mmCIF file of C-alpha atoms in Angstrom:
data_model
loop_
_atom_site.group_PDB
_atom_site.id
_atom_site.type_symbol
_atom_site.label_atom_id
_atom_site.label_comp_id
_atom_site.label_asym_id
_atom_site.label_seq_id
_atom_site.Cartn_x
_atom_site.Cartn_y
_atom_site.Cartn_z
ATOM 1 C CA UNK A 1 28.243 2.643 6.085
ATOM 2 C CA UNK A 2 26.961 -0.007 3.408
ATOM 3 C CA UNK A 3 23.191 -0.127 2.891
ATOM 4 C CA UNK A 4 21.624 -3.133 1.573
ATOM 5 C CA UNK A 5 18.908 -3.871 -0.753
ATOM 6 C CA UNK A 6 16.054 -4.245 1.613
ATOM 7 C CA UNK A 7 13.060 -6.502 0.202
ATOM 8 C CA UNK A 8 11.033 -6.061 3.120
ATOM 9 C CA UNK A 9 7.062 -5.989 2.817
ATOM 10 C CA UNK A 10 6.759 -3.383 5.199
ATOM 11 C CA UNK A 11 7.731 -1.234 6.905
ATOM 12 C CA UNK A 12 9.818 -1.002 3.555
ATOM 13 C CA UNK A 13 12.554 0.935 2.123
ATOM 14 C CA UNK A 14 12.621 4.717 2.065
ATOM 15 C CA UNK A 15 14.465 6.603 -0.877
ATOM 16 C CA UNK A 16 17.836 7.688 0.169
ATOM 17 C CA UNK A 17 17.809 11.068 -0.782
ATOM 18 C CA UNK A 18 14.682 11.589 1.615
ATOM 19 C CA UNK A 19 16.650 9.700 4.470
ATOM 20 C CA UNK A 20 19.346 12.144 3.867
ATOM 21 C CA UNK A 21 17.163 15.187 4.099
ATOM 22 C CA UNK A 22 15.658 13.839 6.876
ATOM 23 C CA UNK A 23 19.357 13.450 8.941
ATOM 24 C CA UNK A 24 20.170 17.244 7.718
ATOM 25 C CA UNK A 25 16.974 18.584 9.006
ATOM 26 C CA UNK A 26 16.641 16.448 12.083
ATOM 27 C CA UNK A 27 17.974 18.657 14.751
ATOM 28 C CA UNK A 28 17.070 22.086 13.507
ATOM 29 C CA UNK A 29 14.094 22.036 10.859
ATOM 30 C CA UNK A 30 14.624 25.207 8.480
ATOM 31 C CA UNK A 31 16.247 27.481 11.397
ATOM 32 C CA UNK A 32 13.327 26.741 13.962
ATOM 33 C CA UNK A 33 15.694 25.589 16.382
ATOM 34 C CA UNK A 34 13.766 22.271 16.747
ATOM 35 C CA UNK A 35 13.211 18.825 15.274
ATOM 36 C CA UNK A 36 10.051 18.272 13.620
ATOM 37 C CA UNK A 37 9.551 15.603 16.026
ATOM 38 C CA UNK A 38 9.605 18.371 18.902
ATOM 39 C CA UNK A 39 7.234 21.059 17.613
ATOM 40 C CA UNK A 40 3.546 21.607 17.955
ATOM 41 C CA UNK A 41 1.271 20.265 15.487
ATOM 42 C CA UNK A 42 -0.693 23.379 15.859
ATOM 43 C CA UNK A 43 2.148 25.875 15.268
ATOM 44 C CA UNK A 44 2.704 27.471 12.119
ATOM 45 C CA UNK A 45 6.060 25.812 11.075
ATOM 46 C CA UNK A 46 4.068 22.387 11.061
ATOM 47 C CA UNK A 47 1.142 23.661 9.754
ATOM 48 C CA UNK A 48 2.910 24.631 6.783
ATOM 49 C CA UNK A 49 4.534 21.126 6.543
ATOM 50 C CA UNK A 50 1.074 19.556 6.781
ATOM 51 C CA UNK A 51 -0.187 21.885 3.939
ATOM 52 C CA UNK A 52 2.573 21.459 1.664
ATOM 53 C CA UNK A 53 2.286 17.581 2.140
ATOM 54 C CA UNK A 54 -1.391 17.588 1.317
ATOM 55 C CA UNK A 55 -1.155 19.795 -1.707
ATOM 56 C CA UNK A 56 2.042 17.765 -3.033
ATOM 57 C CA UNK A 57 -0.245 14.429 -2.584
ATOM 58 C CA UNK A 58 -3.289 16.219 -4.691
ATOM 59 C CA UNK A 59 -1.130 17.328 -7.569
ATOM 60 C CA UNK A 60 0.523 13.798 -8.070
ATOM 61 C CA UNK A 61 -2.752 11.824 -7.647
ATOM 62 C CA UNK A 62 -4.740 14.617 -9.312
ATOM 63 C CA UNK A 63 -7.186 14.806 -6.249
ATOM 64 C CA UNK A 64 -9.937 17.108 -6.734
ATOM 65 C CA UNK A 65 -11.553 19.165 -4.286
ATOM 66 C CA UNK A 66 -14.482 16.691 -3.982
ATOM 67 C CA UNK A 67 -12.339 14.538 -1.847
ATOM 68 C CA UNK A 68 -10.842 15.306 1.637
ATOM 69 C CA UNK A 69 -7.481 13.946 2.300
ATOM 70 C CA UNK A 70 -6.924 12.478 5.834
ATOM 71 C CA UNK A 71 -3.524 11.839 7.389
ATOM 72 C CA UNK A 72 -4.672 9.369 10.409
ATOM 73 C CA UNK A 73 -3.417 6.917 12.695
ATOM 74 C CA UNK A 74 -3.865 3.167 13.484
ATOM 75 C CA UNK A 75 -2.560 1.666 10.354
ATOM 76 C CA UNK A 76 -4.899 0.517 7.133
ATOM 77 C CA UNK A 77 -6.199 -2.266 9.991
ATOM 78 C CA UNK A 78 -8.089 0.295 11.915
ATOM 79 C CA UNK A 79 -9.821 1.331 8.742
ATOM 80 C CA UNK A 80 -11.110 -2.156 8.275
ATOM 81 C CA UNK A 81 -13.637 -1.076 11.369
ATOM 82 C CA UNK A 82 -13.791 2.847 10.518
ATOM 83 C CA UNK A 83 -15.227 2.202 6.868
ATOM 84 C CA UNK A 84 -18.248 0.438 7.825
ATOM 85 C CA UNK A 85 -18.858 2.569 10.928
ATOM 86 C CA UNK A 86 -18.638 5.532 8.578
ATOM 87 C CA UNK A 87 -20.355 4.460 5.384
ATOM 88 C CA UNK A 88 -23.051 2.009 6.409
ATOM 89 C CA UNK A 89 -23.196 2.144 10.390
ATOM 90 C CA UNK A 90 -24.619 -0.954 11.865
ATOM 91 C CA UNK A 91 -27.776 -2.002 9.722
ATOM 92 C CA UNK A 92 -26.537 -1.402 6.225
ATOM 93 C CA UNK A 93 -25.106 -3.860 3.790
ATOM 94 C CA UNK A 94 -21.794 -3.706 2.003
ATOM 95 C CA UNK A 95 -20.163 -5.932 -0.691
ATOM 96 C CA UNK A 96 -16.671 -7.387 -0.357
ATOM 97 C CA UNK A 97 -14.544 -9.172 -2.604
ATOM 98 C CA UNK A 98 -12.132 -11.679 -1.100
ATOM 99 C CA UNK A 99 -8.987 -12.173 -2.868
ATOM 100 C CA UNK A 100 -6.514 -12.872 -0.084
ATOM 101 C CA UNK A 101 -5.234 -12.545 3.613
ATOM 102 C CA UNK A 102 -6.172 -8.778 3.972
ATOM 103 C CA UNK A 103 -9.393 -8.926 2.236
ATOM 104 C CA UNK A 104 -10.243 -11.754 4.864
ATOM 105 C CA UNK A 105 -9.138 -9.793 7.633
ATOM 106 C CA UNK A 106 -11.291 -6.641 6.293
ATOM 107 C CA UNK A 107 -14.252 -9.010 5.743
ATOM 108 C CA UNK A 108 -14.139 -10.386 9.232
ATOM 109 C CA UNK A 109 -14.033 -7.038 11.038
ATOM 110 C CA UNK A 110 -16.588 -5.169 9.095
ATOM 111 C CA UNK A 111 -18.767 -8.139 9.731
ATOM 112 C CA UNK A 112 -19.128 -6.715 13.591
ATOM 113 C CA UNK A 113 -20.581 -3.538 12.242
ATOM 114 C CA UNK A 114 -22.606 -4.317 9.035
ATOM 115 C CA UNK A 115 -23.925 -7.020 7.153
ATOM 116 C CA UNK A 116 -21.226 -8.253 4.892
ATOM 117 C CA UNK A 117 -22.046 -9.646 1.606
ATOM 118 C CA UNK A 118 -19.162 -11.611 0.289
ATOM 119 C CA UNK A 119 -19.785 -11.191 -3.571
ATOM 120 C CA UNK A 120 -16.743 -13.979 -4.507
ATOM 121 C CA UNK A 121 -13.419 -15.318 -3.110
ATOM 122 C CA UNK A 122 -10.473 -16.637 -4.502
ATOM 123 C CA UNK A 123 -10.010 -19.166 -1.606
ATOM 124 C CA UNK A 124 -10.682 -21.989 -4.208
ATOM 125 C CA UNK A 125 -7.400 -21.140 -5.965
ATOM 126 C CA UNK A 126 -5.310 -20.754 -2.907
ATOM 127 C CA UNK A 127 -5.575 -16.860 -3.575
ATOM 128 C CA UNK A 128 -3.624 -17.244 -6.935
ATOM 129 C CA UNK A 129 -6.214 -15.537 -8.962
ATOM 130 C CA UNK A 130 -9.166 -13.242 -8.682
ATOM 131 C CA UNK A 131 -12.626 -14.637 -9.352
ATOM 132 C CA UNK A 132 -14.307 -13.617 -12.755
ATOM 133 C CA UNK A 133 -16.369 -10.583 -12.499
ATOM 134 C CA UNK A 134 -19.476 -12.588 -14.058
ATOM 135 C CA UNK A 135 -19.339 -14.933 -11.035
ATOM 136 C CA UNK A 136 -19.698 -11.978 -8.449
ATOM 137 C CA UNK A 137 -22.897 -11.930 -6.285
ATOM 138 C CA UNK A 138 -23.494 -8.361 -5.875
ATOM 139 C CA UNK A 139 -25.911 -7.147 -3.480
ATOM 140 C CA UNK A 140 -29.084 -4.915 -5.000
ATOM 141 C CA UNK A 141 -28.171 -1.623 -2.970
ATOM 142 C CA UNK A 142 -25.150 -1.886 -1.095
ATOM 143 C CA UNK A 143 -23.487 0.910 0.886
ATOM 144 C CA UNK A 144 -20.326 0.437 -0.923
ATOM 145 C CA UNK A 145 -18.001 -2.462 -2.530
ATOM 146 C CA UNK A 146 -14.738 -3.118 -0.764
ATOM 147 C CA UNK A 147 -11.838 -4.860 -2.435
ATOM 148 C CA UNK A 148 -7.927 -5.087 -1.731
ATOM 149 C CA UNK A 149 -6.032 -3.563 -4.671
ATOM 150 C CA UNK A 150 -2.903 -5.450 -3.842
ATOM 151 C CA UNK A 151 -2.526 -8.530 -1.698
ATOM 152 C CA UNK A 152 0.880 -8.276 -0.204
ATOM 153 C CA UNK A 153 1.182 -12.074 0.970
ATOM 154 C CA UNK A 154 0.145 -13.907 -2.047
ATOM 155 C CA UNK A 155 1.149 -11.367 -4.661
ATOM 156 C CA UNK A 156 -2.390 -10.822 -6.209
ATOM 157 C CA UNK A 157 -2.941 -7.445 -7.730
ATOM 158 C CA UNK A 158 -5.753 -5.612 -9.629
ATOM 159 C CA UNK A 159 -4.042 -4.167 -12.838
ATOM 160 C CA UNK A 160 -7.392 -2.633 -13.763
ATOM 161 C CA UNK A 161 -9.976 -1.121 -11.615
ATOM 162 C CA UNK A 162 -13.116 -3.402 -11.291
ATOM 163 C CA UNK A 163 -16.286 -2.004 -12.995
ATOM 164 C CA UNK A 164 -18.867 -1.860 -10.284
ATOM 165 C CA UNK A 165 -21.843 0.675 -11.144
ATOM 166 C CA UNK A 166 -24.294 0.542 -8.024
ATOM 167 C CA UNK A 167 -22.273 2.032 -5.294
ATOM 168 C CA UNK A 168 -19.310 3.505 -4.186
ATOM 169 C CA UNK A 169 -15.798 1.847 -4.611
ATOM 170 C CA UNK A 170 -13.831 1.353 -1.473
ATOM 171 C CA UNK A 171 -10.127 0.150 -1.797
ATOM 172 C CA UNK A 172 -7.363 -0.828 0.559
ATOM 173 C CA UNK A 173 -4.344 0.393 -1.807
ATOM 174 C CA UNK A 174 -1.798 0.227 0.910
ATOM 175 C CA UNK A 175 0.935 -1.414 -0.905
ATOM 176 C CA UNK A 176 0.387 -0.045 -4.544
ATOM 177 C CA UNK A 177 -0.716 3.542 -3.866
ATOM 178 C CA UNK A 178 1.718 6.009 -5.680
ATOM 179 C CA UNK A 179 3.430 3.132 -7.377
ATOM 180 C CA UNK A 180 1.713 4.140 -10.765
ATOM 181 C CA UNK A 181 -1.191 6.808 -11.759
ATOM 182 C CA UNK A 182 -4.458 5.918 -10.105
ATOM 183 C CA UNK A 183 -7.719 7.650 -11.016
ATOM 184 C CA UNK A 184 -9.016 8.627 -7.434
ATOM 185 C CA UNK A 185 -12.312 10.038 -9.140
ATOM 186 C CA UNK A 186 -13.179 6.362 -9.852
ATOM 187 C CA UNK A 187 -13.591 5.661 -6.012
ATOM 188 C CA UNK A 188 -15.772 6.625 -3.041
ATOM 189 C CA UNK A 189 -12.727 6.003 -0.691
ATOM 190 C CA UNK A 190 -9.142 5.029 -0.871
ATOM 191 C CA UNK A 191 -7.093 4.124 2.060
ATOM 192 C CA UNK A 192 -3.333 3.062 2.758
ATOM 193 C CA UNK A 193 -0.991 2.376 5.235
ATOM 194 C CA UNK A 194 2.206 4.537 4.970
ATOM 195 C CA UNK A 195 4.964 1.890 5.342
ATOM 196 C CA UNK A 196 5.283 0.761 1.608
ATOM 197 C CA UNK A 197 5.403 3.622 -0.675
ATOM 198 C CA UNK A 198 4.604 6.582 1.379
ATOM 199 C CA UNK A 199 6.776 6.829 4.501
ATOM 200 C CA UNK A 200 7.359 5.284 8.006
ATOM 201 C CA UNK A 201 4.928 3.160 9.750
ATOM 202 C CA UNK A 202 2.318 5.100 11.936
ATOM 203 C CA UNK A 203 0.504 7.119 9.424
ATOM 204 C CA UNK A 204 -2.586 6.132 7.267
ATOM 205 C CA UNK A 205 -4.001 7.992 4.518
ATOM 206 C CA UNK A 206 -7.961 8.082 3.714
ATOM 207 C CA UNK A 207 -8.931 9.804 0.421
ATOM 208 C CA UNK A 208 -12.776 10.194 0.934
ATOM 209 C CA UNK A 209 -15.343 11.680 -1.370
ATOM 210 C CA UNK A 210 -16.833 14.672 0.529
ATOM 211 C CA UNK A 211 -20.491 13.436 -0.128
ATOM 212 C CA UNK A 212 -19.749 10.425 2.042
ATOM 213 C CA UNK A 213 -18.775 12.140 5.002
ATOM 214 C CA UNK A 214 -22.307 12.571 6.250
ATOM 215 C CA UNK A 215 -23.110 9.004 6.321
ATOM 216 C CA UNK A 216 -21.233 8.082 9.278
ATOM 217 C CA UNK A 217 -23.183 6.482 12.221
ATOM 218 C CA UNK A 218 -23.794 9.186 15.021
ATOM 219 C CA UNK A 219 -22.850 7.122 17.812
ATOM 220 C CA UNK A 220 -19.619 6.184 16.417
ATOM 221 C CA UNK A 221 -16.127 7.130 18.190
ATOM 222 C CA UNK A 222 -15.098 10.547 17.596
ATOM 223 C CA UNK A 223 -11.611 9.798 16.329
ATOM 224 C CA UNK A 224 -13.002 7.130 13.786
ATOM 225 C CA UNK A 225 -15.301 9.727 12.158
ATOM 226 C CA UNK A 226 -14.090 10.910 8.810
ATOM 227 C CA UNK A 227 -16.361 13.996 8.965
ATOM 228 C CA UNK A 228 -14.782 15.036 12.324
ATOM 229 C CA UNK A 229 -11.270 14.431 10.945
ATOM 230 C CA UNK A 230 -12.245 16.187 7.674
ATOM 231 C CA UNK A 231 -13.453 19.182 9.772
ATOM 232 C CA UNK A 232 -10.434 19.422 11.975
ATOM 233 C CA UNK A 233 -7.799 18.934 9.282
ATOM 234 C CA UNK A 234 -6.737 15.740 10.680
ATOM 235 C CA UNK A 235 -5.951 17.265 13.812
ATOM 236 C CA UNK A 236 -8.824 16.422 16.258
ATOM 237 C CA UNK A 237 -5.938 14.856 18.442
ATOM 238 C CA UNK A 238 -2.322 15.101 17.712
ATOM 239 C CA UNK A 239 -1.469 13.384 14.372
ATOM 240 C CA UNK A 240 1.557 11.193 13.710
ATOM 241 C CA UNK A 241 3.780 14.560 12.919
ATOM 242 C CA UNK A 242 7.203 12.806 12.022
ATOM 243 C CA UNK A 243 5.526 10.368 9.806
ATOM 244 C CA UNK A 244 3.331 12.987 8.233
ATOM 245 C CA UNK A 245 6.646 15.142 7.559
ATOM 246 C CA UNK A 246 8.486 12.270 5.864
ATOM 247 C CA UNK A 247 5.616 11.296 3.967
ATOM 248 C CA UNK A 248 5.513 15.082 2.484
ATOM 249 C CA UNK A 249 9.108 14.621 1.622
ATOM 250 C CA UNK A 250 8.356 11.169 -0.249
ATOM 251 C CA UNK A 251 5.544 12.899 -2.053
ATOM 252 C CA UNK A 252 8.294 15.796 -3.292
ATOM 253 C CA UNK A 253 10.727 12.838 -4.268
ATOM 254 C CA UNK A 254 7.888 11.269 -6.457
ATOM 255 C CA UNK A 255 7.168 14.658 -8.089
ATOM 256 C CA UNK A 256 10.774 15.269 -8.642
ATOM 257 C CA UNK A 257 11.085 11.919 -10.387
ATOM 258 C CA UNK A 258 8.685 13.095 -13.023
ATOM 259 C CA UNK A 259 5.444 11.589 -11.236
ATOM 260 C CA UNK A 260 3.454 8.803 -10.969
ATOM 261 C CA UNK A 261 3.704 8.031 -14.791
ATOM 262 C CA UNK A 262 7.578 7.942 -14.463
ATOM 263 C CA UNK A 263 7.196 5.780 -11.122
ATOM 264 C CA UNK A 264 4.789 3.436 -13.106
ATOM 265 C CA UNK A 265 7.132 2.577 -15.908
ATOM 266 C CA UNK A 266 9.928 1.966 -13.577
ATOM 267 C CA UNK A 267 7.980 -0.489 -11.462
ATOM 268 C CA UNK A 268 6.386 -2.179 -14.460
ATOM 269 C CA UNK A 269 9.954 -2.861 -15.749
ATOM 270 C CA UNK A 270 11.258 -3.987 -12.473
ATOM 271 C CA UNK A 271 8.367 -6.429 -12.062
ATOM 272 C CA UNK A 272 8.641 -7.705 -15.541
ATOM 273 C CA UNK A 273 12.824 -8.313 -15.227
ATOM 274 C CA UNK A 274 11.954 -10.516 -12.101
ATOM 275 C CA UNK A 275 8.857 -12.505 -13.277
ATOM 276 C CA UNK A 276 10.907 -12.975 -16.450
ATOM 277 C CA UNK A 277 13.882 -14.366 -14.497
ATOM 278 C CA UNK A 278 11.376 -16.618 -12.482
ATOM 279 C CA UNK A 279 9.558 -17.795 -15.509
ATOM 280 C CA UNK A 280 12.598 -18.874 -17.533
ATOM 281 C CA UNK A 281 13.979 -20.945 -14.721
ATOM 282 C CA UNK A 282 13.115 -24.609 -13.799
ATOM 283 C CA UNK A 283 14.261 -23.892 -10.414
ATOM 284 C CA UNK A 284 11.992 -20.881 -9.220
ATOM 285 C CA UNK A 285 8.373 -20.728 -9.518
ATOM 286 C CA UNK A 286 5.350 -18.162 -9.273
ATOM 287 C CA UNK A 287 1.985 -19.797 -9.006
ATOM 288 C CA UNK A 288 -0.009 -16.186 -9.594
ATOM 289 C CA UNK A 289 -2.291 -15.974 -12.391
ATOM 290 C CA UNK A 290 -0.139 -13.786 -14.976
ATOM 291 C CA UNK A 291 -3.278 -11.262 -15.241
ATOM 292 C CA UNK A 292 -3.053 -10.558 -11.818
ATOM 293 C CA UNK A 293 0.554 -10.941 -10.771
ATOM 294 C CA UNK A 294 1.704 -8.121 -8.336
ATOM 295 C CA UNK A 295 4.061 -5.289 -9.279
ATOM 296 C CA UNK A 296 4.880 -4.717 -5.716
ATOM 297 C CA UNK A 297 5.132 -8.267 -4.174
ATOM 298 C CA UNK A 298 6.541 -10.972 -5.883
ATOM 299 C CA UNK A 299 6.416 -14.360 -4.298
ATOM 300 C CA UNK A 300 8.379 -17.184 -5.368
ATOM 301 C CA UNK A 301 9.441 -20.919 -4.243
ATOM 302 C CA UNK A 302 12.618 -22.779 -4.798
ATOM 303 C CA UNK A 303 12.696 -26.165 -6.363
ATOM 304 C CA UNK A 304 13.091 -27.473 -2.780
ATOM 305 C CA UNK A 305 12.042 -25.672 0.635
ATOM 306 C CA UNK A 306 15.119 -27.512 2.080
ATOM 307 C CA UNK A 307 16.944 -24.959 0.434
ATOM 308 C CA UNK A 308 15.063 -22.041 1.752
ATOM 309 C CA UNK A 309 17.484 -21.567 4.686
ATOM 310 C CA UNK A 310 20.495 -21.606 2.575
ATOM 311 C CA UNK A 311 18.987 -19.127 -0.013
ATOM 312 C CA UNK A 312 18.166 -16.682 2.533
ATOM 313 C CA UNK A 313 21.624 -16.706 4.118
ATOM 314 C CA UNK A 314 23.650 -16.527 0.861
ATOM 315 C CA UNK A 315 21.306 -13.750 -0.392
ATOM 316 C CA UNK A 316 21.996 -11.932 3.046
ATOM 317 C CA UNK A 317 25.653 -12.171 2.446
ATOM 318 C CA UNK A 318 25.234 -10.529 -0.788
ATOM 319 C CA UNK A 319 23.326 -7.776 0.863
ATOM 320 C CA UNK A 320 19.880 -8.869 -0.439
ATOM 321 C CA UNK A 321 17.789 -8.979 2.788
ATOM 322 C CA UNK A 322 14.275 -9.689 3.947
ATOM 323 C CA UNK A 323 13.357 -12.017 1.249
ATOM 324 C CA UNK A 324 11.731 -14.570 3.383
ATOM 325 C CA UNK A 325 8.008 -15.380 2.317
ATOM 326 C CA UNK A 326 5.098 -14.815 4.591
ATOM 327 C CA UNK A 327 4.603 -17.626 7.236
ATOM 328 C CA UNK A 328 1.233 -18.440 5.858
ATOM 329 C CA UNK A 329 2.605 -19.279 2.405
ATOM 330 C CA UNK A 330 6.368 -19.998 2.695
ATOM 331 C CA UNK A 331 8.892 -19.488 0.129
ATOM 332 C CA UNK A 332 10.323 -16.304 -1.042
ATOM 333 C CA UNK A 333 8.835 -12.677 -1.366
ATOM 334 C CA UNK A 334 10.573 -9.751 -3.028
ATOM 335 C CA UNK A 335 8.805 -6.423 -2.193
ATOM 336 C CA UNK A 336 9.892 -4.226 -4.899
ATOM 337 C CA UNK A 337 8.425 -0.695 -3.800
ATOM 338 C CA UNK A 338 9.308 2.643 -5.541
ATOM 339 C CA UNK A 339 12.260 2.906 -3.333
ATOM 340 C CA UNK A 340 13.844 -0.092 -4.636
ATOM 341 C CA UNK A 341 16.029 0.447 -7.194
ATOM 342 C CA UNK A 342 16.339 -1.414 -10.582
ATOM 343 C CA UNK A 343 19.947 -2.021 -9.545
ATOM 344 C CA UNK A 344 18.669 -4.121 -6.497
ATOM 345 C CA UNK A 345 16.410 -6.016 -8.653
ATOM 346 C CA UNK A 346 19.110 -6.896 -11.031
ATOM 347 C CA UNK A 347 21.268 -7.872 -8.159
ATOM 348 C CA UNK A 348 18.648 -10.337 -6.784
ATOM 349 C CA UNK A 349 18.145 -11.754 -10.286
ATOM 350 C CA UNK A 350 22.043 -12.419 -10.714
ATOM 351 C CA UNK A 351 22.038 -13.999 -7.453
ATOM 352 C CA UNK A 352 19.005 -16.001 -8.144
ATOM 353 C CA UNK A 353 20.761 -17.335 -11.258
ATOM 354 C CA UNK A 354 24.123 -17.865 -9.404
ATOM 355 C CA UNK A 355 22.051 -20.034 -6.649
ATOM 356 C CA UNK A 356 20.379 -21.941 -9.373
ATOM 357 C CA UNK A 357 23.555 -23.001 -11.168
ATOM 358 C CA UNK A 358 25.018 -24.183 -7.842
ATOM 359 C CA UNK A 359 22.267 -25.974 -6.324
ATOM 360 C CA UNK A 360 19.717 -26.717 -9.377
#
C-alpha cells in the first residue's frame, strides 16, 4: 500500500503511527474482547480512555483546573450557536471580529441569539489581513470578544493573541489548536473541531473557564449547555466515543514528539519553507499579509488559472493530493497540519519547481 501526501483542509491527515495503533486495537481493545466502537461509554474501560485523553490534553496545553474540558458533538459550527446561548443569552451584547469566512458564519449565527457588534472587518482587503487593533470599535461592556484564530480558507492567522481587556476572549481554534503552544489562561473559552490536528471528524473540543458556566440561559437546549456537559463529564448523552479515543491517541503522539514547543517549531519551519518557495517565484503568489500568514493553511495561485487543472492532475500523479483551493477563492491550498511530515512539504516544493520550469 502506498499512502499519499494528503493536503486536505479537513478531514485531514492523521499521524501514521496513530493509524497503525488504531488498526492493532480495532477488533480487541486491550483484551476487552471488543472494539472501542462497541463498548459502553459508561463502562470502566471507556471511562479510563476518556479520562486519560482529558488528562493528556491538560498536560500538553497546561490547562488548569479553572477550566472544564468538554468533548462534544456537532462540529465547531454548532458552537456558533452554543456560545452566545451560554455566555450572553438573548439580551446581551458580544463583540465579534470578522477576518474571513468562518468569522462571518459565526457572526451570522450569533446574531440570532444576542446583539452582535462587529468591531471590525477585513472584507475590504478581501480577507488578506487583519484590521489594525486601533480601528476596532469595541463595546463598552460586552459578554465576550470572539475571533477566529486561523481562517482556513483565506489562510489568515493570528500569530499573537489580541489584547482585549474588558471581557473574556473566545476563539475558534479549529485549524490551529495543538499546532504550537497556546496560553489557555488568556481565554474565557477555546473551541475546535477535531478534524485538523486533533482526530477524526465528529468530535469538538470546548475548553471553558468554570466561572462562565453559570451564565447560560435557563431556557437553552440541555445538550448545548456547557454547565450540563461539565457536570456530566461530557456524557449527558452518548458522546462520539471512537473519535474521543482517537483524539486521546493523537494527544499521546504529540506528547511523545516532545510536546507543543516541538510541534510549533516543526510547523513554523514547514510553513516558512513553503512560503519561501512561493515568494521566490514569479509563477506562484500568495496574497496574505506576511504578518498574518497561516502556518496551517497556505493558499497560492498560479500565473494563470487555466493551468490549475493540469497542476492538480500532475500533483496527484506524484502523490500530492487535495490541493485544490476553496471554491470561494480558487487557486491552490496546502494544509500542512501536524501530521503532514516535512518530507511532504519538500515533495510539494519540488513538484512546484518542476511545474514552473515546464509551464512558466
